Protein backbone atom coordinates (compact mmCIF):
# COMPACT_ATOMS: atom_id res chain seq x y z
CA UNK A 1 0.00 0.00 0.00
CA UNK A 2 2.89 2.41 0.60
CA UNK A 3 3.79 2.23 -3.09
CA UNK A 4 0.21 2.86 -4.30
CA UNK A 5 0.88 6.53 -4.97
CA UNK A 6 4.59 6.30 -5.71
CA UNK A 7 6.24 9.00 -7.79
CA UNK A 8 9.76 9.49 -9.07
CA UNK A 9 12.59 7.11 -8.30
CA UNK A 10 16.26 7.87 -7.68
CA UNK A 11 19.05 5.32 -7.42
CA UNK A 12 21.71 5.87 -4.78
CA UNK A 13 25.38 4.94 -5.29
CA UNK A 14 24.99 2.29 -2.57
CA UNK A 15 22.20 0.54 -4.49
CA UNK A 16 19.34 1.90 -2.42
CA UNK A 17 16.28 3.11 -4.28
CA UNK A 18 14.59 6.33 -3.15
CA UNK A 19 10.91 6.63 -3.99
CA UNK A 20 8.79 9.79 -3.73
CA UNK A 21 5.68 8.63 -1.87
CA UNK A 22 2.49 10.68 -1.72
CA UNK A 23 0.93 7.99 0.50
CA UNK A 24 3.47 8.58 3.28
CA UNK A 25 4.17 12.25 2.47
CA UNK A 26 7.82 11.28 2.42
CA UNK A 27 10.59 9.30 0.78
CA UNK A 28 10.69 5.51 0.88
CA UNK A 29 14.19 4.06 1.03
CA UNK A 30 14.20 0.60 -0.51
CA UNK A 31 16.83 -2.09 -0.56
CA UNK A 32 17.95 -2.22 -4.19
CA UNK A 33 18.32 -5.99 -4.24
CA UNK A 34 15.18 -7.26 -2.55
CA UNK A 35 12.93 -4.19 -2.58
CA UNK A 36 12.34 -4.23 1.18
CA UNK A 37 11.53 -0.87 2.77
CA UNK A 38 14.55 0.09 4.89
CA UNK A 39 13.39 3.54 5.98
CA UNK A 40 10.70 6.17 5.50
CA UNK A 41 11.93 9.77 5.58
CA UNK A 42 8.97 11.98 6.43
CA UNK A 43 9.12 15.36 4.75
CA UNK A 44 5.64 16.70 5.58
CA UNK A 45 4.45 17.07 2.00
CA UNK A 46 4.05 14.93 -1.09
CA UNK A 47 7.36 14.98 -2.96
CA UNK A 48 7.13 15.17 -6.74
CA UNK A 49 10.76 15.14 -7.93
CA UNK A 50 14.01 13.65 -6.61
CA UNK A 51 17.70 14.21 -7.29
CA UNK A 52 20.76 12.69 -5.61
CA UNK A 53 24.12 14.32 -4.95
CA UNK A 54 26.16 11.18 -4.22
CA UNK A 55 29.52 12.85 -3.41
CA UNK A 56 27.89 15.00 -0.71
CA UNK A 57 25.37 12.35 0.38
CA UNK A 58 22.42 14.68 -0.21
CA UNK A 59 18.97 13.84 -1.52
CA UNK A 60 16.80 16.66 -2.88
CA UNK A 61 13.02 16.32 -2.84
CA UNK A 62 10.93 18.94 -4.62
CA UNK A 63 7.30 19.54 -3.80
CA UNK A 64 6.22 20.95 -7.17
CA UNK A 65 3.48 23.51 -6.55
CA UNK A 66 4.78 24.26 -3.05
CA UNK A 67 7.92 25.80 -4.60
CA UNK A 68 10.02 24.11 -1.93
CA UNK A 69 12.98 21.73 -2.13
CA UNK A 70 13.89 19.66 0.92
CA UNK A 71 17.62 19.00 1.38
CA UNK A 72 18.03 15.60 3.05
CA UNK A 73 21.09 13.98 4.61
CA UNK A 74 21.20 10.47 3.10
CA UNK A 75 23.39 9.06 5.89
CA UNK A 76 21.05 10.11 8.69
CA UNK A 77 17.77 10.19 6.77
CA UNK A 78 16.96 13.66 8.09
CA UNK A 79 16.06 17.03 6.61
CA UNK A 80 18.94 19.51 6.68
CA UNK A 81 17.13 22.55 5.33
CA UNK A 82 14.52 23.77 2.86
CA UNK A 83 15.22 25.82 -0.27
CA UNK A 84 12.62 28.13 -1.80
CA UNK A 85 12.79 27.75 -5.59
CA UNK A 86 10.48 30.73 -6.14
CA UNK A 87 8.20 28.97 -8.65
CA UNK A 88 6.51 25.66 -9.37
CA UNK A 89 9.19 22.97 -9.74
CA UNK A 90 8.99 20.72 -12.80
CA UNK A 91 12.23 18.76 -12.41
CA UNK A 92 15.59 18.60 -10.59
CA UNK A 93 19.15 17.60 -11.42
CA UNK A 94 22.47 17.84 -9.58
CA UNK A 95 25.93 18.61 -10.94
CA UNK A 96 28.08 16.03 -9.09
CA UNK A 97 31.24 18.10 -9.51
CA UNK A 98 30.05 21.48 -8.17
CA UNK A 99 27.10 20.25 -6.12
CA UNK A 100 24.88 22.89 -7.71
CA UNK A 101 21.22 22.03 -8.04
CA UNK A 102 19.38 22.74 -11.29
CA UNK A 103 15.64 23.27 -10.93
CA UNK A 104 13.36 23.65 -13.93
CA UNK A 105 10.53 25.92 -12.83
CA UNK A 106 7.38 27.41 -14.29
CA UNK A 107 5.35 30.44 -13.29
CA UNK A 108 2.43 32.29 -14.79
CA UNK A 109 3.43 35.68 -16.13
CA UNK A 110 0.43 37.94 -15.57
CA UNK A 111 2.11 41.21 -16.48
CA UNK A 112 2.54 42.46 -20.01
CA UNK A 113 6.12 42.27 -21.19
CA UNK A 114 7.80 45.09 -23.00
CA UNK A 115 10.41 43.77 -25.38
CA UNK A 116 11.64 47.33 -25.99
CA UNK A 117 12.21 48.20 -22.30
CA UNK A 118 15.97 48.26 -22.83
CA UNK A 119 15.65 51.26 -25.17
CA UNK A 120 15.72 54.81 -23.76
CA UNK A 121 12.26 56.38 -23.45
CA UNK A 122 12.91 59.06 -26.08
CA UNK A 123 13.64 56.31 -28.63
CA UNK A 124 10.81 53.97 -27.62
CA UNK A 125 8.18 56.51 -28.64
CA UNK A 126 8.94 55.61 -32.25
CA UNK A 127 7.81 52.03 -31.72
CA UNK A 128 4.05 51.30 -31.75
CA UNK A 129 2.63 50.00 -28.48
CA UNK A 130 1.13 47.00 -30.26
CA UNK A 131 4.64 45.74 -30.99
CA UNK A 132 5.95 46.27 -27.48
CA UNK A 133 3.35 44.47 -25.40
CA UNK A 134 2.85 40.74 -25.19
CA UNK A 135 -0.45 39.37 -23.87
CA UNK A 136 -0.44 38.49 -20.15
CA UNK A 137 -1.03 34.97 -18.94
CA UNK A 138 1.88 33.16 -20.57
CA UNK A 139 3.82 30.50 -18.70
CA UNK A 140 7.42 31.45 -18.03
CA UNK A 141 9.85 28.52 -17.81
CA UNK A 142 13.20 28.98 -16.13
CA UNK A 143 16.25 26.94 -15.30
CA UNK A 144 17.41 28.02 -11.85
CA UNK A 145 20.89 27.08 -10.70
CA UNK A 146 21.00 26.91 -6.91
CA UNK A 147 23.92 26.45 -4.56
CA UNK A 148 22.46 24.32 -1.76
CA UNK A 149 25.25 25.39 0.58
CA UNK A 150 24.13 29.02 0.46
CA UNK A 151 20.46 28.86 -0.65
CA UNK A 152 17.87 28.99 2.06
JSON list of C-alpha atoms in Angstrom, two decimals:
[
{"chain": "A", "resi": 1, "resn": "UNK", "atom": "CA", "xyz": [0.00, 0.00, 0.00]},
{"chain": "A", "resi": 2, "resn": "UNK", "atom": "CA", "xyz": [2.89, 2.41, 0.60]},
{"chain": "A", "resi": 3, "resn": "UNK", "atom": "CA", "xyz": [3.79, 2.23, -3.09]},
{"chain": "A", "resi": 4, "resn": "UNK", "atom": "CA", "xyz": [0.21, 2.86, -4.30]},
{"chain": "A", "resi": 5, "resn": "UNK", "atom": "CA", "xyz": [0.88, 6.53, -4.97]},
{"chain": "A", "resi": 6, "resn": "UNK", "atom": "CA", "xyz": [4.59, 6.30, -5.71]},
{"chain": "A", "resi": 7, "resn": "UNK", "atom": "CA", "xyz": [6.24, 9.00, -7.79]},
{"chain": "A", "resi": 8, "resn": "UNK", "atom": "CA", "xyz": [9.76, 9.49, -9.07]},
{"chain": "A", "resi": 9, "resn": "UNK", "atom": "CA", "xyz": [12.59, 7.11, -8.30]},
{"chain": "A", "resi": 10, "resn": "UNK", "atom": "CA", "xyz": [16.26, 7.87, -7.68]},
{"chain": "A", "resi": 11, "resn": "UNK", "atom": "CA", "xyz": [19.05, 5.32, -7.42]},
{"chain": "A", "resi": 12, "resn": "UNK", "atom": "CA", "xyz": [21.71, 5.87, -4.78]},
{"chain": "A", "resi": 13, "resn": "UNK", "atom": "CA", "xyz": [25.38, 4.94, -5.29]},
{"chain": "A", "resi": 14, "resn": "UNK", "atom": "CA", "xyz": [24.99, 2.29, -2.57]},
{"chain": "A", "resi": 15, "resn": "UNK", "atom": "CA", "xyz": [22.20, 0.54, -4.49]},
{"chain": "A", "resi": 16, "resn": "UNK", "atom": "CA", "xyz": [19.34, 1.90, -2.42]},
{"chain": "A", "resi": 17, "resn": "UNK", "atom": "CA", "xyz": [16.28, 3.11, -4.28]},
{"chain": "A", "resi": 18, "resn": "UNK", "atom": "CA", "xyz": [14.59, 6.33, -3.15]},
{"chain": "A", "resi": 19, "resn": "UNK", "atom": "CA", "xyz": [10.91, 6.63, -3.99]},
{"chain": "A", "resi": 20, "resn": "UNK", "atom": "CA", "xyz": [8.79, 9.79, -3.73]},
{"chain": "A", "resi": 21, "resn": "UNK", "atom": "CA", "xyz": [5.68, 8.63, -1.87]},
{"chain": "A", "resi": 22, "resn": "UNK", "atom": "CA", "xyz": [2.49, 10.68, -1.72]},
{"chain": "A", "resi": 23, "resn": "UNK", "atom": "CA", "xyz": [0.93, 7.99, 0.50]},
{"chain": "A", "resi": 24, "resn": "UNK", "atom": "CA", "xyz": [3.47, 8.58, 3.28]},
{"chain": "A", "resi": 25, "resn": "UNK", "atom": "CA", "xyz": [4.17, 12.25, 2.47]},
{"chain": "A", "resi": 26, "resn": "UNK", "atom": "CA", "xyz": [7.82, 11.28, 2.42]},
{"chain": "A", "resi": 27, "resn": "UNK", "atom": "CA", "xyz": [10.59, 9.30, 0.78]},
{"chain": "A", "resi": 28, "resn": "UNK", "atom": "CA", "xyz": [10.69, 5.51, 0.88]},
{"chain": "A", "resi": 29, "resn": "UNK", "atom": "CA", "xyz": [14.19, 4.06, 1.03]},
{"chain": "A", "resi": 30, "resn": "UNK", "atom": "CA", "xyz": [14.20, 0.60, -0.51]},
{"chain": "A", "resi": 31, "resn": "UNK", "atom": "CA", "xyz": [16.83, -2.09, -0.56]},
{"chain": "A", "resi": 32, "resn": "UNK", "atom": "CA", "xyz": [17.95, -2.22, -4.19]},
{"chain": "A", "resi": 33, "resn": "UNK", "atom": "CA", "xyz": [18.32, -5.99, -4.24]},
{"chain": "A", "resi": 34, "resn": "UNK", "atom": "CA", "xyz": [15.18, -7.26, -2.55]},
{"chain": "A", "resi": 35, "resn": "UNK", "atom": "CA", "xyz": [12.93, -4.19, -2.58]},
{"chain": "A", "resi": 36, "resn": "UNK", "atom": "CA", "xyz": [12.34, -4.23, 1.18]},
{"chain": "A", "resi": 37, "resn": "UNK", "atom": "CA", "xyz": [11.53, -0.87, 2.77]},
{"chain": "A", "resi": 38, "resn": "UNK", "atom": "CA", "xyz": [14.55, 0.09, 4.89]},
{"chain": "A", "resi": 39, "resn": "UNK", "atom": "CA", "xyz": [13.39, 3.54, 5.98]},
{"chain": "A", "resi": 40, "resn": "UNK", "atom": "CA", "xyz": [10.70, 6.17, 5.50]},
{"chain": "A", "resi": 41, "resn": "UNK", "atom": "CA", "xyz": [11.93, 9.77, 5.58]},
{"chain": "A", "resi": 42, "resn": "UNK", "atom": "CA", "xyz": [8.97, 11.98, 6.43]},
{"chain": "A", "resi": 43, "resn": "UNK", "atom": "CA", "xyz": [9.12, 15.36, 4.75]},
{"chain": "A", "resi": 44, "resn": "UNK", "atom": "CA", "xyz": [5.64, 16.70, 5.58]},
{"chain": "A", "resi": 45, "resn": "UNK", "atom": "CA", "xyz": [4.45, 17.07, 2.00]},
{"chain": "A", "resi": 46, "resn": "UNK", "atom": "CA", "xyz": [4.05, 14.93, -1.09]},
{"chain": "A", "resi": 47, "resn": "UNK", "atom": "CA", "xyz": [7.36, 14.98, -2.96]},
{"chain": "A", "resi": 48, "resn": "UNK", "atom": "CA", "xyz": [7.13, 15.17, -6.74]},
{"chain": "A", "resi": 49, "resn": "UNK", "atom": "CA", "xyz": [10.76, 15.14, -7.93]},
{"chain": "A", "resi": 50, "resn": "UNK", "atom": "CA", "xyz": [14.01, 13.65, -6.61]},
{"chain": "A", "resi": 51, "resn": "UNK", "atom": "CA", "xyz": [17.70, 14.21, -7.29]},
{"chain": "A", "resi": 52, "resn": "UNK", "atom": "CA", "xyz": [20.76, 12.69, -5.61]},
{"chain": "A", "resi": 53, "resn": "UNK", "atom": "CA", "xyz": [24.12, 14.32, -4.95]},
{"chain": "A", "resi": 54, "resn": "UNK", "atom": "CA", "xyz": [26.16, 11.18, -4.22]},
{"chain": "A", "resi": 55, "resn": "UNK", "atom": "CA", "xyz": [29.52, 12.85, -3.41]},
{"chain": "A", "resi": 56, "resn": "UNK", "atom": "CA", "xyz": [27.89, 15.00, -0.71]},
{"chain": "A", "resi": 57, "resn": "UNK", "atom": "CA", "xyz": [25.37, 12.35, 0.38]},
{"chain": "A", "resi": 58, "resn": "UNK", "atom": "CA", "xyz": [22.42, 14.68, -0.21]},
{"chain": "A", "resi": 59, "resn": "UNK", "atom": "CA", "xyz": [18.97, 13.84, -1.52]},
{"chain": "A", "resi": 60, "resn": "UNK", "atom": "CA", "xyz": [16.80, 16.66, -2.88]},
{"chain": "A", "resi": 61, "resn": "UNK", "atom": "CA", "xyz": [13.02, 16.32, -2.84]},
{"chain": "A", "resi": 62, "resn": "UNK", "atom": "CA", "xyz": [10.93, 18.94, -4.62]},
{"chain": "A", "resi": 63, "resn": "UNK", "atom": "CA", "xyz": [7.30, 19.54, -3.80]},
{"chain": "A", "resi": 64, "resn": "UNK", "atom": "CA", "xyz": [6.22, 20.95, -7.17]},
{"chain": "A", "resi": 65, "resn": "UNK", "atom": "CA", "xyz": [3.48, 23.51, -6.55]},
{"chain": "A", "resi": 66, "resn": "UNK", "atom": "CA", "xyz": [4.78, 24.26, -3.05]},
{"chain": "A", "resi": 67, "resn": "UNK", "atom": "CA", "xyz": [7.92, 25.80, -4.60]},
{"chain": "A", "resi": 68, "resn": "UNK", "atom": "CA", "xyz": [10.02, 24.11, -1.93]},
{"chain": "A", "resi": 69, "resn": "UNK", "atom": "CA", "xyz": [12.98, 21.73, -2.13]},
{"chain": "A", "resi": 70, "resn": "UNK", "atom": "CA", "xyz": [13.89, 19.66, 0.92]},
{"chain": "A", "resi": 71, "resn": "UNK", "atom": "CA", "xyz": [17.62, 19.00, 1.38]},
{"chain": "A", "resi": 72, "resn": "UNK", "atom": "CA", "xyz": [18.03, 15.60, 3.05]},
{"chain": "A", "resi": 73, "resn": "UNK", "atom": "CA", "xyz": [21.09, 13.98, 4.61]},
{"chain": "A", "resi": 74, "resn": "UNK", "atom": "CA", "xyz": [21.20, 10.47, 3.10]},
{"chain": "A", "resi": 75, "resn": "UNK", "atom": "CA", "xyz": [23.39, 9.06, 5.89]},
{"chain": "A", "resi": 76, "resn": "UNK", "atom": "CA", "xyz": [21.05, 10.11, 8.69]},
{"chain": "A", "resi": 77, "resn": "UNK", "atom": "CA", "xyz": [17.77, 10.19, 6.77]},
{"chain": "A", "resi": 78, "resn": "UNK", "atom": "CA", "xyz": [16.96, 13.66, 8.09]},
{"chain": "A", "resi": 79, "resn": "UNK", "atom": "CA", "xyz": [16.06, 17.03, 6.61]},
{"chain": "A", "resi": 80, "resn": "UNK", "atom": "CA", "xyz": [18.94, 19.51, 6.68]},
{"chain": "A", "resi": 81, "resn": "UNK", "atom": "CA", "xyz": [17.13, 22.55, 5.33]},
{"chain": "A", "resi": 82, "resn": "UNK", "atom": "CA", "xyz": [14.52, 23.77, 2.86]},
{"chain": "A", "resi": 83, "resn": "UNK", "atom": "CA", "xyz": [15.22, 25.82, -0.27]},
{"chain": "A", "resi": 84, "resn": "UNK", "atom": "CA", "xyz": [12.62, 28.13, -1.80]},
{"chain": "A", "resi": 85, "resn": "UNK", "atom": "CA", "xyz": [12.79, 27.75, -5.59]},
{"chain": "A", "resi": 86, "resn": "UNK", "atom": "CA", "xyz": [10.48, 30.73, -6.14]},
{"chain": "A", "resi": 87, "resn": "UNK", "atom": "CA", "xyz": [8.20, 28.97, -8.65]},
{"chain": "A", "resi": 88, "resn": "UNK", "atom": "CA", "xyz": [6.51, 25.66, -9.37]},
{"chain": "A", "resi": 89, "resn": "UNK", "atom": "CA", "xyz": [9.19, 22.97, -9.74]},
{"chain": "A", "resi": 90, "resn": "UNK", "atom": "CA", "xyz": [8.99, 20.72, -12.80]},
{"chain": "A", "resi": 91, "resn": "UNK", "atom": "CA", "xyz": [12.23, 18.76, -12.41]},
{"chain": "A", "resi": 92, "resn": "UNK", "atom": "CA", "xyz": [15.59, 18.60, -10.59]},
{"chain": "A", "resi": 93, "resn": "UNK", "atom": "CA", "xyz": [19.15, 17.60, -11.42]},
{"chain": "A", "resi": 94, "resn": "UNK", "atom": "CA", "xyz": [22.47, 17.84, -9.58]},
{"chain": "A", "resi": 95, "resn": "UNK", "atom": "CA", "xyz": [25.93, 18.61, -10.94]},
{"chain": "A", "resi": 96, "resn": "UNK", "atom": "CA", "xyz": [28.08, 16.03, -9.09]},
{"chain": "A", "resi": 97, "resn": "UNK", "atom": "CA", "xyz": [31.24, 18.10, -9.51]},
{"chain": "A", "resi": 98, "resn": "UNK", "atom": "CA", "xyz": [30.05, 21.48, -8.17]},
{"chain": "A", "resi": 99, "resn": "UNK", "atom": "CA", "xyz": [27.10, 20.25, -6.12]},
{"chain": "A", "resi": 100, "resn": "UNK", "atom": "CA", "xyz": [24.88, 22.89, -7.71]},
{"chain": "A", "resi": 101, "resn": "UNK", "atom": "CA", "xyz": [21.22, 22.03, -8.04]},
{"chain": "A", "resi": 102, "resn": "UNK", "atom": "CA", "xyz": [19.38, 22.74, -11.29]},
{"chain": "A", "resi": 103, "resn": "UNK", "atom": "CA", "xyz": [15.64, 23.27, -10.93]},
{"chain": "A", "resi": 104, "resn": "UNK", "atom": "CA", "xyz": [13.36, 23.65, -13.93]},
{"chain": "A", "resi": 105, "resn": "UNK", "atom": "CA", "xyz": [10.53, 25.92, -12.83]},
{"chain": "A", "resi": 106, "resn": "UNK", "atom": "CA", "xyz": [7.38, 27.41, -14.29]},
{"chain": "A", "resi": 107, "resn": "UNK", "atom": "CA", "xyz": [5.35, 30.44, -13.29]},
{"chain": "A", "resi": 108, "resn": "UNK", "atom": "CA", "xyz": [2.43, 32.29, -14.79]},
{"chain": "A", "resi": 109, "resn": "UNK", "atom": "CA", "xyz": [3.43, 35.68, -16.13]},
{"chain": "A", "resi": 110, "resn": "UNK", "atom": "CA", "xyz": [0.43, 37.94, -15.57]},
{"chain": "A", "resi": 111, "resn": "UNK", "atom": "CA", "xyz": [2.11, 41.21, -16.48]},
{"chain": "A", "resi": 112, "resn": "UNK", "atom": "CA", "xyz": [2.54, 42.46, -20.01]},
{"chain": "A", "resi": 113, "resn": "UNK", "atom": "CA", "xyz": [6.12, 42.27, -21.19]},
{"chain": "A", "resi": 114, "resn": "UNK", "atom": "CA", "xyz": [7.80, 45.09, -23.00]},
{"chain": "A", "resi": 115, "resn": "UNK", "atom": "CA", "xyz": [10.41, 43.77, -25.38]},
{"chain": "A", "resi": 116, "resn": "UNK", "atom": "CA", "xyz": [11.64, 47.33, -25.99]},
{"chain": "A", "resi": 117, "resn": "UNK", "atom": "CA", "xyz": [12.21, 48.20, -22.30]},
{"chain": "A", "resi": 118, "resn": "UNK", "atom": "CA", "xyz": [15.97, 48.26, -22.83]},
{"chain": "A", "resi": 119, "resn": "UNK", "atom": "CA", "xyz": [15.65, 51.26, -25.17]},
{"chain": "A", "resi": 120, "resn": "UNK", "atom": "CA", "xyz": [15.72, 54.81, -23.76]},
{"chain": "A", "resi": 121, "resn": "UNK", "atom": "CA", "xyz": [12.26, 56.38, -23.45]},
{"chain": "A", "resi": 122, "resn": "UNK", "atom": "CA", "xyz": [12.91, 59.06, -26.08]},
{"chain": "A", "resi": 123, "resn": "UNK", "atom": "CA", "xyz": [13.64, 56.31, -28.63]},
{"chain": "A", "resi": 124, "resn": "UNK", "atom": "CA", "xyz": [10.81, 53.97, -27.62]},
{"chain": "A", "resi": 125, "resn": "UNK", "atom": "CA", "xyz": [8.18, 56.51, -28.64]},
{"chain": "A", "resi": 126, "resn": "UNK", "atom": "CA", "xyz": [8.94, 55.61, -32.25]},
{"chain": "A", "resi": 127, "resn": "UNK", "atom": "CA", "xyz": [7.81, 52.03, -31.72]},
{"chain": "A", "resi": 128, "resn": "UNK", "atom": "CA", "xyz": [4.05, 51.30, -31.75]},
{"chain": "A", "resi": 129, "resn": "UNK", "atom": "CA", "xyz": [2.63, 50.00, -28.48]},
{"chain": "A", "resi": 130, "resn": "UNK", "atom": "CA", "xyz": [1.13, 47.00, -30.26]},
{"chain": "A", "resi": 131, "resn": "UNK", "atom": "CA", "xyz": [4.64, 45.74, -30.99]},
{"chain": "A", "resi": 132, "resn": "UNK", "atom": "CA", "xyz": [5.95, 46.27, -27.48]},
{"chain": "A", "resi": 133, "resn": "UNK", "atom": "CA", "xyz": [3.35, 44.47, -25.40]},
{"chain": "A", "resi": 134, "resn": "UNK", "atom": "CA", "xyz": [2.85, 40.74, -25.19]},
{"chain": "A", "resi": 135, "resn": "UNK", "atom": "CA", "xyz": [-0.45, 39.37, -23.87]},
{"chain": "A", "resi": 136, "resn": "UNK", "atom": "CA", "xyz": [-0.44, 38.49, -20.15]},
{"chain": "A", "resi": 137, "resn": "UNK", "atom": "CA", "xyz": [-1.03, 34.97, -18.94]},
{"chain": "A", "resi": 138, "resn": "UNK", "atom": "CA", "xyz": [1.88, 33.16, -20.57]},
{"chain": "A", "resi": 139, "resn": "UNK", "atom": "CA", "xyz": [3.82, 30.50, -18.70]},
{"chain": "A", "resi": 140, "resn": "UNK", "atom": "CA", "xyz": [7.42, 31.45, -18.03]},
{"chain": "A", "resi": 141, "resn": "UNK", "atom": "CA", "xyz": [9.85, 28.52, -17.81]},
{"chain": "A", "resi": 142, "resn": "UNK", "atom": "CA", "xyz": [13.20, 28.98, -16.13]},
{"chain": "A", "resi": 143, "resn": "UNK", "atom": "CA", "xyz": [16.25, 26.94, -15.30]},
{"chain": "A", "resi": 144, "resn": "UNK", "atom": "CA", "xyz": [17.41, 28.02, -11.85]},
{"chain": "A", "resi": 145, "resn": "UNK", "atom": "CA", "xyz": [20.89, 27.08, -10.70]},
{"chain": "A", "resi": 146, "resn": "UNK", "atom": "CA", "xyz": [21.00, 26.91, -6.91]},
{"chain": "A", "resi": 147, "resn": "UNK", "atom": "CA", "xyz": [23.92, 26.45, -4.56]},
{"chain": "A", "resi": 148, "resn": "UNK", "atom": "CA", "xyz": [22.46, 24.32, -1.76]},
{"chain": "A", "resi": 149, "resn": "UNK", "atom": "CA", "xyz": [25.25, 25.39, 0.58]},
{"chain": "A", "resi": 150, "resn": "UNK", "atom": "CA", "xyz": [24.13, 29.02, 0.46]},
{"chain": "A", "resi": 151, "resn": "UNK", "atom": "CA", "xyz": [20.46, 28.86, -0.65]},
{"chain": "A", "resi": 152, "resn": "UNK", "atom": "CA", "xyz": [17.87, 28.99, 2.06]}
]
